[in-house]
Coordinates of C-alpha atoms in Angstrom, one line a residue:
M1 CA 42.8 19.6 -12.9
K2 CA 39.7 17.6 -11.7
S3 CA 36.4 16.6 -13.1
W4 CA 33.6 19.1 -12.8
I5 CA 31.0 16.5 -12.0
G6 CA 33.1 15.0 -9.2
F7 CA 33.4 18.5 -7.8
L8 CA 29.6 19.1 -7.8
I9 CA 29.0 15.7 -6.2
R10 CA 31.4 16.4 -3.4
L11 CA 29.9 19.9 -2.8
F12 CA 26.4 18.4 -2.9
T13 CA 27.3 15.7 -0.4
L14 CA 28.8 18.3 1.9
L15 CA 25.6 20.3 2.0
I16 CA 23.5 17.2 2.8
L17 CA 25.9 16.4 5.6
A18 CA 25.7 19.9 6.9
S19 CA 21.9 19.6 7.0
A20 CA 22.2 16.3 8.9
V21 CA 24.6 17.8 11.4
Q22 CA 22.2 20.7 12.0
K23 CA 19.3 18.3 12.6
F24 CA 21.5 16.3 15.1
A25 CA 22.4 19.5 16.9
F26 CA 18.8 20.7 16.9
F27 CA 17.6 17.5 18.4
I28 CA 20.3 17.4 21.1
V29 CA 19.6 21.0 22.2
N30 CA 15.8 21.0 22.1
H31 CA 14.5 17.5 22.6
P32 CA 12.0 16.8 25.4
E33 CA 13.2 14.4 28.0
E34 CA 10.8 11.7 26.9
V35 CA 12.0 11.7 23.3
H36 CA 15.2 9.8 22.6
L37 CA 17.5 10.2 19.7
F38 CA 18.3 6.8 18.4
P39 CA 14.8 5.4 17.8
H40 CA 13.9 8.5 15.7
F41 CA 16.9 10.0 14.1
T42 CA 16.9 7.7 11.1
E43 CA 13.2 8.6 10.4
I44 CA 14.0 12.3 10.9
F45 CA 16.9 12.2 8.5
F46 CA 15.1 10.3 5.7
H47 CA 11.9 12.3 6.0
G48 CA 13.8 15.5 5.8
L49 CA 16.2 14.3 3.1
R50 CA 14.1 15.5 0.1
M51 CA 14.0 19.0 1.5
D52 CA 17.8 18.9 2.2
I53 CA 18.3 17.7 -1.4
A54 CA 16.2 20.7 -2.6
V55 CA 18.3 23.1 -0.6
A56 CA 21.5 21.5 -1.9
C57 CA 20.3 21.7 -5.5
Y58 CA 19.6 25.4 -5.1
V59 CA 23.0 26.1 -3.6
T60 CA 24.9 24.1 -6.3
T61 CA 23.2 25.9 -9.1
I62 CA 25.8 28.7 -9.1
P63 CA 28.8 26.4 -9.0
L64 CA 27.3 24.5 -11.9
V65 CA 27.0 27.7 -13.9
V66 CA 30.5 28.8 -13.0
A67 CA 32.0 25.3 -13.8
T68 CA 30.3 25.4 -17.2
A69 CA 31.9 28.8 -17.9
T70 CA 35.3 27.1 -17.9
H71 CA 34.5 26.1 -21.5
W72 CA 34.9 29.7 -22.5
I73 CA 37.2 31.1 -19.8
K74 CA 40.4 29.1 -20.0
K75 CA 42.5 28.5 -16.9
M76 CA 39.7 29.9 -14.7
D77 CA 40.6 29.9 -10.9
L78 CA 37.3 28.3 -9.8
R79 CA 38.1 28.6 -6.1
R80 CA 38.7 32.3 -6.4
W81 CA 35.6 33.0 -8.4
L82 CA 33.4 31.1 -5.9
T83 CA 34.9 32.5 -2.8
P84 CA 32.3 35.4 -2.4
Y85 CA 29.5 33.0 -3.0
Y86 CA 30.8 30.5 -0.5
I87 CA 31.0 33.2 2.1
I88 CA 27.4 34.1 1.6
V89 CA 26.3 30.4 1.7
A90 CA 28.3 29.8 4.9
I91 CA 26.8 32.8 6.7
I92 CA 23.3 31.9 5.7
F93 CA 23.6 28.2 6.7
S94 CA 25.4 28.9 10.0
T95 CA 23.3 31.9 11.1
I96 CA 19.9 30.4 10.3
G97 CA 20.9 26.9 11.6
I98 CA 22.0 28.3 15.0
A99 CA 19.3 30.9 15.3
D100 CA 16.7 28.1 14.6
G101 CA 17.9 26.1 17.6
V102 CA 17.9 29.2 19.9
V103 CA 14.4 30.4 18.7
Y104 CA 13.0 26.9 19.4
I105 CA 14.3 27.0 22.9
H106 CA 12.4 30.2 23.8
W107 CA 9.4 30.1 21.4
G108 CA 8.9 26.4 20.6
C109 CA 8.6 27.1 16.8
K110 CA 10.9 26.9 13.8
I111 CA 12.5 30.0 12.5
D112 CA 10.7 31.8 9.8
A113 CA 10.0 35.2 8.4
C114 CA 8.2 36.5 11.4
E115 CA 11.4 36.3 13.5
L116 CA 13.0 38.9 11.2
M117 CA 10.9 41.6 12.7
Y118 CA 12.9 41.1 15.9
A119 CA 16.2 41.3 14.1
R120 CA 16.0 45.0 13.3
R121 CA 17.8 45.9 16.5
L122 CA 20.5 43.9 18.3
S123 CA 18.8 44.4 21.6
D124 CA 15.7 42.7 20.4
V125 CA 17.7 39.7 19.1
T126 CA 19.5 39.2 22.4
A127 CA 16.6 40.1 24.7
N128 CA 16.2 36.5 26.0
L129 CA 19.9 35.9 26.3
R130 CA 22.5 36.7 29.0
G131 CA 25.6 38.5 28.1
L132 CA 27.9 35.5 28.1
E133 CA 25.3 33.5 26.1
S134 CA 25.2 36.1 23.4
I135 CA 29.0 36.2 23.2
G136 CA 29.2 32.4 23.1
L137 CA 26.6 32.1 20.4
L138 CA 28.3 34.8 18.3
L139 CA 31.6 33.0 18.6
F140 CA 30.0 29.6 17.8
T141 CA 28.3 31.1 14.7
V142 CA 31.6 32.6 13.5
V143 CA 33.5 29.3 14.0
T144 CA 30.7 27.3 12.3
C145 CA 30.6 29.7 9.4
F146 CA 34.4 29.5 9.0
L147 CA 34.4 25.7 9.1
M148 CA 31.7 25.5 6.4
F149 CA 33.4 28.0 4.2
W150 CA 36.8 26.2 4.6
A151 CA 35.2 22.8 3.7
M152 CA 33.6 24.2 0.5
Q153 CA 36.9 25.9 -0.4
W154 CA 38.8 22.7 0.3
L155 CA 36.5 20.6 -1.9
T156 CA 36.7 23.1 -4.8
P157 CA 39.6 22.6 -7.2
R158 CA 41.3 25.6 -8.7
H159 CA 41.0 24.3 -12.2
L160 CA 38.6 21.9 -13.9
K161 CA 38.7 19.8 -17.0
G162 CA 37.2 21.8 -19.8
F163 CA 34.1 20.9 -21.9
G164 CA 36.1 20.0 -25.0
R165 CA 34.3 16.8 -25.7
I166 CA 30.8 16.7 -27.2
W167 CA 29.4 14.3 -24.6
H168 CA 30.0 16.8 -21.8
W169 CA 27.0 18.9 -22.8
P170 CA 24.4 16.1 -22.5
V171 CA 25.8 15.3 -19.1
V172 CA 25.5 19.0 -18.1
A173 CA 21.9 19.1 -19.3
S174 CA 21.1 15.9 -17.4
A175 CA 22.7 17.3 -14.2
A176 CA 20.7 20.5 -14.6
G177 CA 17.5 18.5 -15.1
L178 CA 18.2 16.4 -12.0
M179 CA 18.8 19.5 -10.0
F180 CA 15.6 21.0 -11.2
L181 CA 13.7 17.9 -10.1
G182 CA 15.5 18.1 -6.7
M183 CA 14.4 21.7 -6.2
R184 CA 10.9 20.9 -7.2
G185 CA 10.7 17.8 -4.9
G186 CA 10.2 15.2 -7.6
V187 CA 7.6 14.7 -10.4
S188 CA 4.5 14.6 -8.2
Q189 CA 1.7 17.2 -8.5
S190 CA 2.9 19.0 -5.4
T191 CA 6.0 21.0 -5.4
M192 CA 8.5 21.2 -2.5
N193 CA 7.0 22.7 0.6
P194 CA 7.5 22.2 4.4
S195 CA 4.8 19.5 4.4
Y196 CA 7.3 17.1 2.9
A197 CA 9.2 16.8 6.2
Y198 CA 6.1 16.0 8.3
F199 CA 5.7 12.3 9.3
S200 CA 4.9 12.1 13.0
T201 CA 2.1 13.1 15.4
Q202 CA 4.9 14.4 17.6
A203 CA 5.4 18.0 16.5
F204 CA 9.0 18.1 17.7
L205 CA 10.1 15.3 15.4
N206 CA 8.6 17.0 12.4
H207 CA 10.2 20.3 13.4
T208 CA 13.6 18.5 13.6
A209 CA 13.2 17.1 10.1
L210 CA 12.3 20.5 8.6
N211 CA 15.2 22.2 7.0
P212 CA 15.5 25.7 8.6
V213 CA 17.1 27.3 5.5
F214 CA 14.2 26.1 3.3
N215 CA 11.6 27.0 5.9
M216 CA 12.9 30.5 6.2
S217 CA 13.1 31.0 2.5
H218 CA 9.6 29.5 2.0
S219 CA 8.1 31.8 4.6
L220 CA 9.8 34.9 3.2
L221 CA 8.1 34.3 -0.2
K222 CA 4.7 33.8 1.5
S223 CA 4.9 36.7 4.0
Q224 CA 2.6 39.7 3.5
N225 CA 1.5 42.6 5.7
Y226 CA -2.1 41.5 6.1
A227 CA -2.9 44.2 8.6
T228 CA -2.8 47.0 6.0
Q229 CA -5.0 45.1 3.5
F230 CA -8.7 45.6 3.0
Q231 CA -9.1 47.9 6.0
F232 CA -12.3 49.6 4.9
Y233 CA -13.8 50.3 8.3
D234 CA -12.6 51.9 11.5
I235 CA -11.3 49.1 13.9
S236 CA -13.9 49.9 16.6
E237 CA -16.8 49.8 14.0
A238 CA -15.5 46.6 12.5
D239 CA -15.1 45.0 15.9
R240 CA -18.7 45.9 16.8
D241 CA -20.0 44.3 13.6
M242 CA -17.8 41.2 14.2
R243 CA -19.1 40.9 17.7
E244 CA -22.6 40.7 16.4
A245 CA -21.6 38.1 13.8
Y246 CA -19.7 35.9 16.3
P247 CA -21.6 36.2 19.7
C248 CA -20.1 34.8 22.9
D249 CA -23.5 33.3 23.9
T250 CA -23.2 29.6 23.0
N251 CA -26.5 28.5 24.6
V252 CA -28.4 26.1 22.3
T253 CA -31.8 27.4 21.4
T254 CA -32.6 24.5 19.0
K255 CA -31.5 21.0 19.9
L256 CA -30.3 19.1 16.8
L257 CA -28.7 16.0 18.2
S258 CA -30.1 13.1 20.3
L259 CA -26.8 12.8 22.3
T260 CA -24.0 15.1 23.2
R261 CA -21.0 13.0 22.3
P262 CA -21.7 11.4 18.9
D263 CA -19.2 10.1 16.5
I264 CA -18.7 12.8 13.9
L265 CA -18.1 12.1 10.2
M266 CA -17.5 15.2 8.0
I267 CA -17.6 14.5 4.2
V268 CA -16.3 17.4 2.3
V269 CA -17.3 16.9 -1.4
E270 CA -14.9 18.6 -3.9
G271 CA -16.5 21.6 -5.6
F272 CA -20.0 20.5 -4.7
G273 CA -21.8 23.8 -5.1
N274 CA -25.5 24.2 -5.0
T275 CA -25.6 24.6 -8.8
F276 CA -25.1 20.8 -9.0
A277 CA -26.4 19.8 -5.6
D278 CA -29.8 21.4 -6.3
D279 CA -30.2 19.4 -9.6
S280 CA -32.3 16.3 -8.7
V281 CA -31.1 14.5 -11.8
I282 CA -27.3 15.0 -11.3
A283 CA -27.4 14.7 -7.5
S284 CA -30.3 12.2 -7.1
Q285 CA -28.7 10.5 -4.1
F286 CA -28.1 13.8 -2.3
H287 CA -31.7 14.7 -2.9
R288 CA -32.8 11.5 -1.3
L289 CA -30.5 12.2 1.7
R290 CA -32.1 15.6 2.0
Q291 CA -35.4 14.0 2.9
E292 CA -33.7 12.1 5.8
G293 CA -31.6 14.9 7.2
L294 CA -31.4 18.6 8.3
E295 CA -30.4 21.0 5.6
F296 CA -29.0 24.5 6.0
T297 CA -30.1 26.1 2.7
S298 CA -28.2 29.4 2.8
C299 CA -24.6 28.2 3.5
H300 CA -21.8 29.9 1.6
A301 CA -18.2 29.0 1.1
N302 CA -15.3 31.2 2.3
S303 CA -13.4 31.0 -1.0
F304 CA -13.0 29.1 -4.3
R305 CA -10.1 26.9 -3.2
T306 CA -9.9 23.7 -1.2
D307 CA -6.9 24.9 0.9
R308 CA -9.0 27.9 2.1
G309 CA -12.2 26.0 2.6
I310 CA -10.6 23.4 4.9
I311 CA -9.3 26.1 7.2
A312 CA -12.8 27.6 7.5
L313 CA -14.2 24.2 8.3
L314 CA -11.6 23.1 10.9
N315 CA -10.6 26.5 12.3
G316 CA -13.7 28.6 11.9
W317 CA -11.5 31.2 10.3
P318 CA -12.5 33.6 7.5
S319 CA -10.3 33.2 4.4
L320 CA -8.0 36.0 3.4
P321 CA -8.6 37.3 -0.1
T322 CA -5.0 37.3 -1.4
T323 CA -3.4 34.3 0.2
S324 CA -3.9 30.8 1.5
L325 CA -3.2 30.4 5.2
M326 CA -2.6 26.7 4.7
K327 CA 0.7 27.7 3.1
R328 CA 1.4 29.8 6.2
T329 CA 1.4 27.2 8.9
D330 CA 3.4 29.5 11.1
I331 CA 0.1 31.4 11.4
C332 CA -2.2 28.3 11.2
R333 CA -0.7 26.7 14.3
R334 CA -1.7 29.7 16.3
L335 CA -5.4 29.5 15.2
P336 CA -8.1 27.9 17.3
S337 CA -8.6 24.3 16.1
L338 CA -11.7 22.1 16.2
I339 CA -9.5 19.0 16.2
H340 CA -7.5 20.2 19.3
V341 CA -10.7 21.0 21.1
L342 CA -12.3 17.6 20.3
S343 CA -9.0 15.8 21.3
R344 CA -9.2 17.4 24.7
N345 CA -12.7 16.0 25.0
E346 CA -11.6 12.4 24.3
Y347 CA -12.2 12.3 20.6
M348 CA -9.9 10.3 18.3
N349 CA -9.6 11.7 14.8
S350 CA -8.5 10.9 11.3
F351 CA -8.3 12.6 7.9
W352 CA -8.9 10.6 4.7
Y353 CA -7.9 11.6 1.2
G354 CA -7.1 9.8 -2.1
G355 CA -4.8 12.5 -3.5
D356 CA -1.4 14.0 -2.7
V357 CA -1.6 15.2 0.9
D358 CA 1.6 17.2 0.4
F359 CA -0.2 19.4 -2.1
T360 CA -0.5 23.1 -1.0
N361 CA 1.3 22.1 2.3
M362 CA -1.7 20.2 3.5
R363 CA 0.1 17.5 5.5
Q364 CA 1.9 20.0 7.7
Y365 CA -1.3 22.0 8.2
L366 CA -3.3 18.8 9.2
Q367 CA -0.7 17.7 11.7
E368 CA -0.3 21.2 13.2
T369 CA -4.1 21.3 13.4
G370 CA -4.1 18.2 15.5
F371 CA -4.9 15.2 13.3
D372 CA -3.6 11.9 14.8
R373 CA -4.0 9.9 11.6
I374 CA -3.7 11.1 8.0
Q375 CA -4.9 8.3 5.7
E376 CA -3.7 8.5 2.1
V377 CA -5.7 6.1 0.0
S378 CA -3.5 5.0 -2.9
P379 CA -4.7 3.2 -6.0
Q380 CA -2.4 0.2 -5.1
H381 CA -4.0 0.0 -1.7
S382 CA -7.5 0.1 -3.3
K383 CA -6.6 -2.6 -5.8
A384 CA -5.5 -4.9 -2.9
N385 CA -8.8 -4.4 -1.2
H386 CA -10.9 -5.6 -4.2
K387 CA -8.9 -7.6 -6.6
D388 CA -12.0 -8.3 -8.8
K389 CA -12.3 -4.7 -9.7
P390 CA -8.9 -2.9 -10.0
Q391 CA -9.3 0.9 -9.9
K392 CA -7.7 3.2 -12.3
K393 CA -6.0 6.3 -10.8
Q394 CA -7.6 9.6 -11.7
H395 CA -5.7 12.8 -12.5
W396 CA -5.8 13.8 -8.8
G397 CA -5.6 10.4 -7.3
T398 CA -7.9 7.6 -6.2
P399 CA -11.6 7.6 -7.2
D400 CA -14.2 8.5 -4.6
E401 CA -15.7 5.0 -4.6
D402 CA -12.4 3.6 -3.2
I403 CA -12.0 6.4 -0.6
L404 CA -15.5 6.0 0.8
T405 CA -16.7 2.5 0.5
T406 CA -13.7 0.3 0.0
N407 CA -11.3 1.8 2.5
Y408 CA -13.1 3.9 5.1
L409 CA -15.9 1.4 5.9
K410 CA -13.5 -1.5 6.2
I411 CA -11.1 0.2 8.6
R412 CA -13.6 2.1 10.7
R413 CA -14.2 0.4 14.0
N414 CA -17.0 0.6 16.6
K415 CA -15.3 3.1 18.8
K416 CA -17.2 6.0 20.2
H417 CA -15.9 9.6 20.3
R418 CA -14.4 9.8 16.8
F419 CA -14.1 12.7 14.4
D420 CA -13.3 11.7 10.9
M421 CA -13.0 13.9 7.8
I422 CA -13.2 12.6 4.3
L423 CA -12.2 14.9 1.4
T424 CA -13.3 13.6 -2.0
L425 CA -11.6 14.5 -5.3
S426 CA -13.4 13.0 -8.3
S427 CA -15.5 16.0 -8.9
H428 CA -12.5 18.1 -9.9
E429 CA -11.2 19.2 -13.3
P430 CA -10.3 17.4 -15.6
W431 CA -13.4 15.4 -14.6
D432 CA -12.0 12.0 -15.4
V433 CA -14.2 9.4 -13.6
P434 CA -14.9 5.7 -14.1
F435 CA -18.6 6.5 -14.9
K436 CA -20.7 7.6 -17.8
K437 CA -24.2 9.1 -17.4
F438 CA -24.0 12.6 -18.9
D439 CA -22.2 14.0 -22.0
D440 CA -21.2 17.1 -20.1
E441 CA -18.0 16.3 -18.2
R442 CA -18.8 18.4 -15.2
Q443 CA -22.3 17.0 -14.8
N444 CA -21.0 13.5 -15.2
S445 CA -18.2 14.0 -12.6
F446 CA -20.6 15.3 -10.0
A447 CA -23.1 12.5 -10.8
Y448 CA -20.4 9.9 -10.1
T449 CA -19.5 11.5 -6.8
D450 CA -23.1 11.7 -5.9
S451 CA -23.6 8.0 -6.6
C452 CA -20.6 7.1 -4.5
L453 CA -22.0 9.2 -1.7
G454 CA -25.4 7.4 -1.8
I455 CA -23.8 3.9 -1.8
F456 CA -21.6 4.9 1.1
I457 CA -24.4 6.3 3.3
D458 CA -26.5 3.2 2.6
K459 CA -23.7 0.9 3.7
L460 CA -22.9 3.1 6.7
Q461 CA -26.6 2.8 7.8
H462 CA -26.2 -0.9 8.2
T463 CA -23.2 -0.7 10.6
S464 CA -23.4 -0.7 14.3
T465 CA -22.0 2.8 14.5
W466 CA -24.8 4.5 12.6
S467 CA -27.0 5.0 15.7
H468 CA -24.5 7.3 17.4
T469 CA -23.0 8.9 14.3
L470 CA -23.5 12.5 13.0
V471 CA -22.7 12.8 9.3
I472 CA -22.0 16.3 8.0
I473 CA -22.0 16.6 4.3
T474 CA -20.8 19.9 2.8
A475 CA -18.3 21.2 0.2
D476 CA -14.9 22.8 0.2
H477 CA -16.1 25.4 -2.3
G478 CA -18.5 25.8 -5.2
C479 CA -17.9 25.3 -8.9
C480 CA -18.5 27.4 -11.9
I481 CA -20.9 26.1 -14.5
S482 CA -18.6 27.2 -17.3
H483 CA -15.3 29.0 -17.7
H484 CA -17.1 32.2 -18.3
Q485 CA -18.8 32.4 -14.9
P486 CA -16.8 34.5 -12.4
V487 CA -15.9 32.9 -9.1
S488 CA -17.3 36.1 -7.4
D489 CA -20.8 35.0 -8.5
V490 CA -22.9 34.4 -5.4
E491 CA -24.1 31.1 -7.0
V492 CA -20.5 29.8 -7.1
S493 CA -20.1 30.4 -3.3
H494 CA -23.4 28.8 -2.5
I495 CA -22.8 25.3 -1.1
P496 CA -24.9 22.6 0.6
L497 CA -24.7 21.7 4.3
L498 CA -26.6 18.6 5.3
L499 CA -26.7 16.9 8.7
T500 CA -27.8 13.3 8.9
G501 CA -27.0 10.1 10.7
G502 CA -28.5 8.2 13.7
A503 CA -27.4 11.0 16.1
L504 CA -29.7 13.5 14.5
C505 CA -32.9 14.2 16.4
N506 CA -35.9 12.6 14.7
E507 CA -37.9 15.8 14.7
M508 CA -35.1 17.5 12.8
R509 CA -35.2 15.1 9.9
G510 CA -36.5 16.6 6.7
Q511 CA -36.3 20.2 8.2
R512 CA -34.8 23.2 6.5
I513 CA -32.9 26.1 8.2
C514 CA -32.8 29.2 5.9
T515 CA -30.6 31.5 8.1
M516 CA -27.6 32.8 6.0
M517 CA -24.3 31.3 7.2
N518 CA -20.8 30.7 6.2
Q519 CA -18.4 27.7 6.3
S520 CA -16.6 29.4 9.3
D521 CA -19.9 29.1 11.3
I522 CA -20.0 25.3 11.2
V523 CA -17.4 24.9 13.9
A524 CA -19.2 27.1 16.4
T525 CA -22.6 25.4 15.5
L526 CA -21.2 22.0 16.1
M527 CA -19.4 22.8 19.3
A528 CA -22.6 24.4 20.7
Q529 CA -24.5 21.2 20.0
L530 CA -21.7 19.3 21.8
H531 CA -22.0 21.7 24.7
I532 CA -18.3 22.7 24.3
Q533 CA -17.3 26.3 24.9
C534 CA -15.8 27.9 21.8
T535 CA -13.7 31.1 21.5
P536 CA -15.5 33.6 19.2
I537 CA -13.5 35.4 16.6
R538 CA -13.0 39.1 17.0
H539 CA -11.9 41.6 14.4
A540 CA -9.5 43.0 17.0
H541 CA -8.0 39.6 17.5
I542 CA -7.5 39.2 13.8
Q543 CA -5.7 42.5 13.7
K544 CA -3.4 41.6 16.6
R545 CA -2.5 38.2 15.1
V546 CA -1.9 39.2 11.5
Q547 CA -0.1 42.5 11.9
L548 CA 3.0 40.5 12.8
Y549 CA 3.1 38.6 9.5

């Protein structure tokens, strides 16, 4: 008889090694010629390790339960009881791991739920393979499956020491707690998602680090048949209406900028709806900036969540009512991207945030969207930047003052053709800010962010980059005045959109444009002013893209 905890550790280690071998094989089979293994594999392994641990924790849950049952079922043959489970695990690991490498060869993407639609018929699965290749892959899958099954069986003792001593149960509880944390991805606000494996601007390295079993499982839970949802109009009628809403003509009728290639700084203020932006007492600095810039007074947010608003701002894509596309990056990477377009036009880019970039799969989305640099501003980094005034971390991360003034202005250099996005976070529930002006927590939180914004713009005006910078100030979504106000209220979706900066035409300063618009219109408006051709969104295009998912 052997110790149950030793058995679980051995099984857990085997699963981690199996994931590492899969990464190694994936890299060897798919790597581009210019990417070499040894400088990167250590990074790949360690950045994918948390996800590998999550998968291993899920798999070892059943063996832990069965091992615990030996307390009641004496002389249990553990190996015989776990044999069916091991067969299933071996088939899943081997089939998904090998299919992942094959799919990547032909499609250049990780295996996920959308590939299952091609698995309904064997002819569809083998369409891109020759006869001998299909036979070879089948044999290799069978051999791999057998080896993994045999290894799990070999590591499993037939009998375990029972749980006769009282101290065994706290150890079992501790093991279960650690496994839960491993599945969750730790104790941070974000739970385990594909974003955890992303670390490089080279997509292939991120894809290698991404565990295919987790990626498949994650996409299965998120997949929906969007093509059948909310289809209230005939496709031809809806396409006609969408064509009018998103015209192909990108000729500029009103010139807003004094130059065609300005630096662009987009400041996305958390929850900054017009309910607060229109209050001259709460948002006194924003009201001052209004006098110096061009305001679009009828702008509305796509949704009530940050992860949906960001996609509208960067991809020009209307949000779906029942899901967040940020969590479905298998779809997002196929969308048009403002960042990719600007990169092709010699723009450098960066994304700044003081919170957890892994939350709602944001890191993976940002890198798939094309950002070269994702700057997480931690409280420790902020404290190092100004030792005389250490900053307290808020519930969601670093206060806006640190993100804007202390970090961004110090690192920003006088380089033309830059696109930077800053996402603030202080004006978010639970409204804990290092500032006290109003008794109402919401009002006080937005007043703090507004004061930080005013200080930041004042300092930016005294830099050498101001003359060729376009500053876009908007919100990710609106905010309810109280818990009783529904998010469907038009006042909640009403958000500010203000253009300012030295690159704005002088005759546009202090002007108002009252045409109704949406967050998803900002990309096309900006690209037209930059004289860059954009691809209009069509309802028929949406149908073709989403019906597969």
